[in-house]
PDB file of C-alpha atoms in Angstrom:
ATOM      1  CA  SER A   1     -95.530  80.711  60.148  1.00 38.00           C
ATOM      2  CA  GLN A   2     -92.651  82.670  61.632  1.00 47.00           C
ATOM      3  CA  GLN A   3     -92.267  86.384  61.017  1.00 67.00           C
ATOM      4  CA  GLY A   4     -89.001  86.346  59.071  1.00 74.00           C
ATOM      5  CA  GLU A   5     -88.368  83.836  56.324  1.00 82.00           C
ATOM      6  CA  GLU A   6     -85.061  83.707  54.504  1.00 85.00           C
ATOM      7  CA  ASP A   7     -84.650  82.779  50.893  1.00 86.00           C
ATOM      8  CA  PRO A   8     -82.944  80.733  49.569  1.00 91.00           C
ATOM      9  CA  GLN A   9     -82.581  78.035  52.220  1.00 91.00           C
ATOM     10  CA  ALA A  10     -79.138  77.216  50.878  1.00 94.00           C
ATOM     11  CA  LEU A  11     -76.718  78.991  48.565  1.00 96.00           C
ATOM     12  CA  SER A  12     -73.408  77.770  47.176  1.00 96.00           C
ATOM     13  CA  ILE A  13     -71.015  80.135  45.388  1.00 96.00           C
ATOM     14  CA  GLN A  14     -67.367  80.457  44.433  1.00 97.00           C
ATOM     15  CA  GLU A  15     -64.935  82.624  46.331  1.00 97.00           C
ATOM     16  CA  GLY A  16     -64.942  86.158  44.953  1.00 97.00           C
ATOM     17  CA  GLU A  17     -68.590  86.067  43.874  1.00 97.00           C
ATOM     18  CA  ASN A  18     -71.340  88.074  45.527  1.00 97.00           C
ATOM     19  CA  ALA A  19     -73.968  86.414  47.689  1.00 97.00           C
ATOM     20  CA  THR A  20     -77.487  87.743  48.106  1.00 97.00           C
ATOM     21  CA  MET A  21     -79.911  86.487  50.728  1.00 96.00           C
ATOM     22  CA  ASN A  22     -83.473  87.666  51.142  1.00 96.00           C
ATOM     23  CA  CYS A  23     -85.814  87.933  54.083  1.00 95.00           C
ATOM     24  CA  SER A  24     -89.569  88.420  53.953  1.00 94.00           C
ATOM     25  CA  TYR A  25     -91.823  89.221  56.871  1.00 92.00           C
ATOM     26  CA  LYS A  26     -95.530  89.617  57.444  1.00 89.00           C
ATOM     27  CA  THR A  27     -96.255  92.399  59.941  1.00 87.00           C
ATOM     28  CA  SER A  28     -94.923  95.912  60.439  1.00 88.00           C
ATOM     29  CA  ILE A  29     -91.531  96.137  62.081  1.00 89.00           C
ATOM     30  CA  ASN A  30     -89.483  98.591  64.114  1.00 89.00           C
ATOM     31  CA  ASN A  31     -86.193  97.175  62.985  1.00 91.00           C
ATOM     32  CA  LEU A  32     -84.682  94.194  61.239  1.00 94.00           C
ATOM     33  CA  GLN A  33     -81.400  92.597  62.202  1.00 95.00           C
ATOM     34  CA  TRP A  34     -79.093  90.189  60.402  1.00 97.00           C
ATOM     35  CA  TYR A  35     -76.999  87.610  62.234  1.00 97.00           C
ATOM     36  CA  ARG A  36     -74.394  85.063  61.175  1.00 98.00           C
ATOM     37  CA  GLN A  37     -73.831  81.657  62.763  1.00 96.00           C
ATOM     38  CA  ASN A  38     -70.869  79.417  62.133  1.00 94.00           C
ATOM     39  CA  SER A  39     -71.646  75.721  62.459  1.00 89.00           C
ATOM     40  CA  GLY A  40     -72.554  74.759  66.018  1.00 83.00           C
ATOM     41  CA  ARG A  41     -71.673  78.174  67.442  1.00 89.00           C
ATOM     42  CA  GLY A  42     -73.520  81.223  68.699  1.00 92.00           C
ATOM     43  CA  LEU A  43     -74.993  83.906  66.511  1.00 96.00           C
ATOM     44  CA  VAL A  44     -73.053  87.064  65.745  1.00 96.00           C
ATOM     45  CA  HIS A  45     -74.833  90.331  65.045  1.00 96.00           C
ATOM     46  CA  LEU A  46     -74.038  91.855  61.648  1.00 97.00           C
ATOM     47  CA  ILE A  47     -76.298  94.823  60.982  1.00 96.00           C
ATOM     48  CA  LEU A  48     -79.433  96.458  62.351  1.00 95.00           C
ATOM     49  CA  ILE A  49     -81.599  98.476  59.967  1.00 96.00           C
ATOM     50  CA  ARG A  50     -84.468 100.581  61.243  1.00 93.00           C
ATOM     51  CA  SER A  51     -87.843 100.784  59.565  1.00 93.00           C
ATOM     52  CA  ASN A  52     -87.173 104.335  58.369  1.00 94.00           C
ATOM     53  CA  GLU A  53     -83.894 103.350  56.702  1.00 96.00           C
ATOM     54  CA  ARG A  54     -83.575 101.907  53.210  1.00 97.00           C
ATOM     55  CA  GLU A  55     -79.951 100.834  53.042  1.00 98.00           C
ATOM     56  CA  LYS A  56     -76.978 100.276  55.333  1.00 97.00           C
ATOM     57  CA  HIS A  57     -73.406  99.249  54.713  1.00 96.00           C
ATOM     58  CA  SER A  58     -70.791  97.609  56.884  1.00 95.00           C
ATOM     59  CA  GLY A  59     -67.563  96.621  55.172  1.00 96.00           C
ATOM     60  CA  ARG A  60     -68.463  94.052  52.502  1.00 97.00           C
ATOM     61  CA  LEU A  61     -72.045  93.829  53.748  1.00 98.00           C
ATOM     62  CA  ARG A  62     -74.951  95.769  52.301  1.00 98.00           C
ATOM     63  CA  VAL A  63     -78.460  95.505  53.699  1.00 98.00           C
ATOM     64  CA  THR A  64     -81.561  96.935  52.075  1.00 98.00           C
ATOM     65  CA  LEU A  65     -85.038  97.223  53.488  1.00 97.00           C
ATOM     66  CA  ASP A  66     -88.259  97.687  51.532  1.00 97.00           C
ATOM     67  CA  THR A  67     -91.099  98.141  53.991  1.00 94.00           C
ATOM     68  CA  SER A  68     -93.687  98.365  51.204  1.00 95.00           C
ATOM     69  CA  LYS A  69     -92.749  94.838  50.126  1.00 95.00           C
ATOM     70  CA  LYS A  70     -91.977  93.708  53.678  1.00 94.00           C
ATOM     71  CA  SER A  71     -88.614  92.406  52.602  1.00 95.00           C
ATOM     72  CA  SER A  72     -84.912  92.846  53.239  1.00 96.00           C
ATOM     73  CA  SER A  73     -81.816  91.618  51.485  1.00 97.00           C
ATOM     74  CA  LEU A  74     -78.263  90.996  52.658  1.00 98.00           C
ATOM     75  CA  LEU A  75     -75.539  91.284  50.050  1.00 98.00           C
ATOM     76  CA  ILE A  76     -72.025  90.019  50.740  1.00 98.00           C
ATOM     77  CA  THR A  77     -69.590  91.242  48.125  1.00 98.00           C
ATOM     78  CA  ALA A  78     -66.328  89.545  47.102  1.00 97.00           C
ATOM     79  CA  SER A  79     -67.124  86.517  49.241  1.00 97.00           C
ATOM     80  CA  ARG A  80     -64.471  84.519  51.060  1.00 97.00           C
ATOM     81  CA  ALA A  81     -64.380  80.927  52.293  1.00 97.00           C
ATOM     82  CA  ALA A  82     -64.594  82.344  55.828  1.00 96.00           C
ATOM     83  CA  ASP A  83     -68.052  83.734  54.995  1.00 97.00           C
ATOM     84  CA  THR A  84     -69.380  80.163  54.988  1.00 98.00           C
ATOM     85  CA  ALA A  85     -72.085  80.189  57.668  1.00 97.00           C
ATOM     86  CA  SER A  86     -75.819  80.376  58.228  1.00 96.00           C
ATOM     87  CA  TYR A  87     -77.379  83.814  57.995  1.00 97.00           C
ATOM     88  CA  PHE A  88     -80.527  84.783  59.851  1.00 96.00           C
ATOM     89  CA  CYS A  89     -82.811  87.753  59.736  1.00 95.00           C
ATOM     90  CA  ALA A  90     -84.648  88.749  62.884  1.00 94.00           C
ATOM     91  CA  THR A  91     -87.520  91.174  63.186  1.00 92.00           C
ATOM     92  CA  ASP A  92     -88.726  93.363  65.989  1.00 88.00           C
ATOM     93  CA  ASN A  93     -92.420  93.876  65.398  1.00 77.00           C
ATOM     94  CA  SER A  94     -93.276  94.556  69.003  1.00 60.00           C
ATOM     95  CA  GLY A  95     -93.661  98.282  69.100  1.00 57.00           C
ATOM     96  CA  GLY A  96     -91.000  98.129  71.760  1.00 48.00           C
ATOM     97  CA  SER A  97     -93.454  96.858  74.343  1.00 49.00           C
ATOM     98  CA  ASN A  98     -92.353  93.261  74.500  1.00 68.00           C
ATOM     99  CA  TYR A  99     -89.122  91.432  74.166  1.00 75.00           C
ATOM    100  CA  LYS A 100     -89.366  89.278  71.126  1.00 80.00           C
ATOM    101  CA  LEU A 101     -86.907  89.342  68.297  1.00 87.00           C
ATOM    102  CA  THR A 102     -88.316  86.783  65.882  1.00 89.00           C
ATOM    103  CA  PHE A 103     -85.771  84.788  63.906  1.00 92.00           C
ATOM    104  CA  GLY A 104     -86.171  82.994  60.601  1.00 90.00           C
ATOM    105  CA  LYS A 105     -84.833  79.549  59.744  1.00 90.00           C
ATOM    106  CA  GLY A 106     -81.783  80.971  58.021  1.00 93.00           C
ATOM    107  CA  THR A 107     -79.883  80.671  54.753  1.00 94.00           C
ATOM    108  CA  LEU A 108     -76.903  78.330  54.683  1.00 95.00           C
ATOM    109  CA  LEU A 109     -74.181  79.969  52.606  1.00 97.00           C
ATOM    110  CA  THR A 110     -71.272  77.881  51.345  1.00 97.00           C
ATOM    111  CA  VAL A 111     -68.354  79.707  49.729  1.00 97.00           C
ATOM    112  CA  ASN A 112     -66.120  77.323  47.828  1.00 96.00           C
ATOM    113  CA  PRO A 113     -62.399  78.174  47.594  1.00 93.00           C
TER     114      PRO A 113
ATOM    115  CA  GLU B   1     -65.984  85.493  70.478  1.00 46.00           C
ATOM    116  CA  THR B   2     -68.431  87.759  72.289  1.00 52.00           C
ATOM    117  CA  GLY B   3     -68.311  88.537  75.988  1.00 93.00           C
ATOM    118  CA  VAL B   4     -70.873  85.832  76.734  1.00 97.00           C
ATOM    119  CA  THR B   5     -69.640  82.441  77.926  1.00 97.00           C
ATOM    120  CA  GLN B   6     -71.551  79.217  78.372  1.00 98.00           C
ATOM    121  CA  THR B   7     -70.692  76.004  80.185  1.00 97.00           C
ATOM    122  CA  PRO B   8     -70.645  73.186  79.514  1.00 97.00           C
ATOM    123  CA  ARG B   9     -70.228  73.310  75.755  1.00 97.00           C
ATOM    124  CA  HIS B  10     -71.477  69.751  75.365  1.00 97.00           C
ATOM    125  CA  LEU B  11     -73.756  67.750  77.649  1.00 97.00           C
ATOM    126  CA  VAL B  12     -75.136  64.237  77.364  1.00 96.00           C
ATOM    127  CA  MET B  13     -77.720  63.264  79.923  1.00 93.00           C
ATOM    128  CA  GLY B  14     -80.239  60.566  80.594  1.00 91.00           C
ATOM    129  CA  MET B  15     -83.923  61.288  80.926  1.00 89.00           C
ATOM    130  CA  THR B  16     -83.808  60.931  84.715  1.00 88.00           C
ATOM    131  CA  ASN B  17     -80.776  63.160  85.288  1.00 89.00           C
ATOM    132  CA  LYS B  18     -80.692  66.666  86.696  1.00 94.00           C
ATOM    133  CA  LYS B  19     -78.188  69.087  85.210  1.00 95.00           C
ATOM    134  CA  SER B  20     -77.688  72.830  84.874  1.00 97.00           C
ATOM    135  CA  LEU B  21     -76.479  75.053  82.073  1.00 98.00           C
ATOM    136  CA  LYS B  22     -74.571  78.180  83.016  1.00 98.00           C
ATOM    137  CA  CYS B  23     -74.243  81.467  81.188  1.00 98.00           C
ATOM    138  CA  GLU B  24     -72.132  84.453  82.154  1.00 97.00           C
ATOM    139  CA  GLN B  25     -71.899  87.817  80.431  1.00 97.00           C
ATOM    140  CA  HIS B  26     -68.996  90.195  80.915  1.00 94.00           C
ATOM    141  CA  LEU B  27     -70.536  93.122  79.039  1.00 95.00           C
ATOM    142  CA  GLY B  28     -72.375  94.926  81.823  1.00 94.00           C
ATOM    143  CA  HIS B  29     -75.702  94.209  80.146  1.00 94.00           C
ATOM    144  CA  ASN B  30     -79.022  94.212  81.976  1.00 92.00           C
ATOM    145  CA  ALA B  31     -81.030  91.680  79.992  1.00 93.00           C
ATOM    146  CA  MET B  32     -80.384  87.990  79.410  1.00 95.00           C
ATOM    147  CA  TYR B  33     -82.172  85.410  77.284  1.00 95.00           C
ATOM    148  CA  TRP B  34     -82.335  81.646  76.789  1.00 96.00           C
ATOM    149  CA  TYR B  35     -82.990  80.342  73.259  1.00 95.00           C
ATOM    150  CA  LYS B  36     -83.416  76.819  71.944  1.00 96.00           C
ATOM    151  CA  GLN B  37     -82.139  75.970  68.471  1.00 95.00           C
ATOM    152  CA  SER B  38     -83.327  72.713  66.936  1.00 93.00           C
ATOM    153  CA  ALA B  39     -82.497  71.426  63.488  1.00 87.00           C
ATOM    154  CA  LYS B  40     -84.524  73.039  60.696  1.00 78.00           C
ATOM    155  CA  LYS B  41     -86.560  75.167  63.101  1.00 87.00           C
ATOM    156  CA  PRO B  42     -86.327  78.879  63.853  1.00 89.00           C
ATOM    157  CA  LEU B  43     -84.627  79.988  67.013  1.00 92.00           C
ATOM    158  CA  GLU B  44     -87.127  79.671  69.881  1.00 92.00           C
ATOM    159  CA  LEU B  45     -87.141  82.180  72.720  1.00 92.00           C
ATOM    160  CA  MET B  46     -87.535  80.386  76.058  1.00 94.00           C
ATOM    161  CA  PHE B  47     -86.966  82.882  78.859  1.00 93.00           C
ATOM    162  CA  VAL B  48     -86.178  86.571  79.232  1.00 92.00           C
ATOM    163  CA  TYR B  49     -84.731  88.330  82.249  1.00 93.00           C
ATOM    164  CA  SER B  50     -84.617  92.101  82.424  1.00 89.00           C
ATOM    165  CA  LEU B  51     -82.867  93.721  85.391  1.00 84.00           C
ATOM    166  CA  GLU B  52     -82.822  90.270  87.042  1.00 83.00           C
ATOM    167  CA  GLU B  53     -86.597  89.918  86.820  1.00 86.00           C
ATOM    168  CA  ARG B  54     -88.165  87.257  84.629  1.00 86.00           C
ATOM    169  CA  VAL B  55     -90.320  89.087  82.136  1.00 83.00           C
ATOM    170  CA  GLU B  56     -91.235  86.327  79.722  1.00 77.00           C
ATOM    171  CA  ASN B  57     -91.742  82.614  79.967  1.00 75.00           C
ATOM    172  CA  ASN B  58     -92.615  81.477  76.496  1.00 73.00           C
ATOM    173  CA  SER B  59     -94.826  78.485  77.407  1.00 85.00           C
ATOM    174  CA  VAL B  60     -91.792  76.402  78.229  1.00 93.00           C
ATOM    175  CA  PRO B  61     -92.351  73.021  79.957  1.00 93.00           C
ATOM    176  CA  SER B  62     -91.652  72.996  83.669  1.00 93.00           C
ATOM    177  CA  ARG B  63     -88.796  70.525  83.204  1.00 95.00           C
ATOM    178  CA  PHE B  64     -86.822  73.658  82.243  1.00 96.00           C
ATOM    179  CA  SER B  65     -86.278  76.029  85.162  1.00 95.00           C
ATOM    180  CA  PRO B  66     -84.341  79.296  84.771  1.00 96.00           C
ATOM    181  CA  GLU B  67     -82.502  81.183  87.470  1.00 96.00           C
ATOM    182  CA  CYS B  68     -80.944  84.628  87.304  1.00 95.00           C
ATOM    183  CA  PRO B  69     -79.108  85.392  90.573  1.00 94.00           C
ATOM    184  CA  ASN B  70     -77.641  88.655  89.249  1.00 93.00           C
ATOM    185  CA  SER B  71     -77.400  90.559  85.991  1.00 91.00           C
ATOM    186  CA  SER B  72     -74.229  88.727  84.936  1.00 95.00           C
ATOM    187  CA  HIS B  73     -75.310  85.131  85.456  1.00 97.00           C
ATOM    188  CA  LEU B  74     -78.085  82.995  84.063  1.00 97.00           C
ATOM    189  CA  PHE B  75     -78.763  79.327  84.668  1.00 98.00           C
ATOM    190  CA  LEU B  76     -81.054  76.793  83.060  1.00 98.00           C
ATOM    191  CA  HIS B  77     -81.852  73.866  85.354  1.00 97.00           C
ATOM    192  CA  LEU B  78     -82.864  70.691  83.580  1.00 96.00           C
ATOM    193  CA  HIS B  79     -84.688  67.652  84.961  1.00 94.00           C
ATOM    194  CA  THR B  80     -86.518  64.675  83.503  1.00 93.00           C
ATOM    195  CA  LEU B  81     -85.923  65.827  79.951  1.00 94.00           C
ATOM    196  CA  GLN B  82     -87.178  64.095  76.830  1.00 94.00           C
ATOM    197  CA  PRO B  83     -85.143  63.090  73.760  1.00 94.00           C
ATOM    198  CA  GLU B  84     -86.891  65.835  71.766  1.00 94.00           C
ATOM    199  CA  ASP B  85     -85.262  68.368  74.080  1.00 96.00           C
ATOM    200  CA  SER B  86     -81.927  67.611  72.438  1.00 96.00           C
ATOM    201  CA  ALA B  87     -80.815  70.867  70.836  1.00 96.00           C
ATOM    202  CA  LEU B  88     -78.337  73.721  70.964  1.00 96.00           C
ATOM    203  CA  TYR B  89     -79.186  76.000  73.883  1.00 97.00           C
ATOM    204  CA  LEU B  90     -78.046  79.557  73.378  1.00 97.00           C
ATOM    205  CA  CYS B  91     -77.721  82.286  75.938  1.00 97.00           C
ATOM    206  CA  ALA B  92     -77.752  85.932  74.884  1.00 96.00           C
ATOM    207  CA  SER B  93     -77.578  89.323  76.527  1.00 95.00           C
ATOM    208  CA  SER B  94     -78.520  92.847  75.524  1.00 93.00           C
ATOM    209  CA  GLN B  95     -77.797  96.281  76.879  1.00 90.00           C
ATOM    210  CA  ASP B  96     -80.304  98.142  79.047  1.00 77.00           C
ATOM    211  CA  ARG B  97     -83.717  96.577  79.513  1.00 76.00           C
ATOM    212  CA  ALA B  98     -84.947  93.650  77.445  1.00 77.00           C
ATOM    213  CA  SER B  99     -86.378  94.846  74.168  1.00 77.00           C
ATOM    214  CA  GLY B 100     -87.111  93.599  70.693  1.00 77.00           C
ATOM    215  CA  ARG B 101     -85.114  96.584  69.442  1.00 81.00           C
ATOM    216  CA  ALA B 102     -81.947  95.486  71.185  1.00 86.00           C
ATOM    217  CA  ARG B 103     -79.008  93.827  69.541  1.00 92.00           C
ATOM    218  CA  ARG B 104     -78.366  90.405  71.012  1.00 94.00           C
ATOM    219  CA  PHE B 105     -74.926  89.185  72.021  1.00 95.00           C
ATOM    220  CA  PHE B 106     -74.874  85.392  71.946  1.00 96.00           C
ATOM    221  CA  GLY B 107     -72.753  82.835  73.728  1.00 97.00           C
ATOM    222  CA  PRO B 108     -71.334  79.816  71.892  1.00 96.00           C
ATOM    223  CA  GLY B 109     -74.128  77.535  73.098  1.00 97.00           C
ATOM    224  CA  THR B 110     -74.429  74.209  74.896  1.00 97.00           C
ATOM    225  CA  ARG B 111     -75.056  71.192  72.678  1.00 97.00           C
ATOM    226  CA  LEU B 112     -77.442  69.025  74.711  1.00 97.00           C
ATOM    227  CA  THR B 113     -78.168  65.400  73.915  1.00 96.00           C
ATOM    228  CA  VAL B 114     -80.844  63.580  75.888  1.00 95.00           C
ATOM    229  CA  LEU B 115     -80.647  59.804  75.717  1.00 92.00           C
TER     230      LEU B 115
END
């Protein structure tokens, strides 16, 4: 199976609520990235967290990384209808020697107004 | 939108047609990538160019042929495709040399339908 797997596959919340998405992976990583994709469009980079970091913030986004559990979470606080999108985690487990950034299947987040 | 553009945005082609997808990045990056996104499947890496040299061909069928004439442009030439090749084709770029560590900047994609 692929390196990064997001959970849940789909999440529906009300505007103003927080949304939490999880990503699990199998092998050691150098970094983990989160991307957002609006329907039928390209992916947009959100946050990169390195293997020696435990938490990063960017505006309403908070990413945590637990390398002992091989998992990461993306928290979106005070969600808005515009946050409706698919969210993907991507892992670099290459040691920097190849080019792959392995993406999961994504979590579809729906924020209802 | 990012500084990566793709044309056309939508393409419908028959199995015997030949067409090309174009990608252009305006970010001064040195690496470019082609990805295929099919429904309910993870993003699949197809080709990687680093400093205009192809560095990875991820077991892609020969009916897909990439071309990178310079660091700003990337093409994907298509011929005798199959219906299962219908997907969203995404181009991306990254700064410096191609690397798994690098943040990807994606274009909006070309929605391809093969009849």
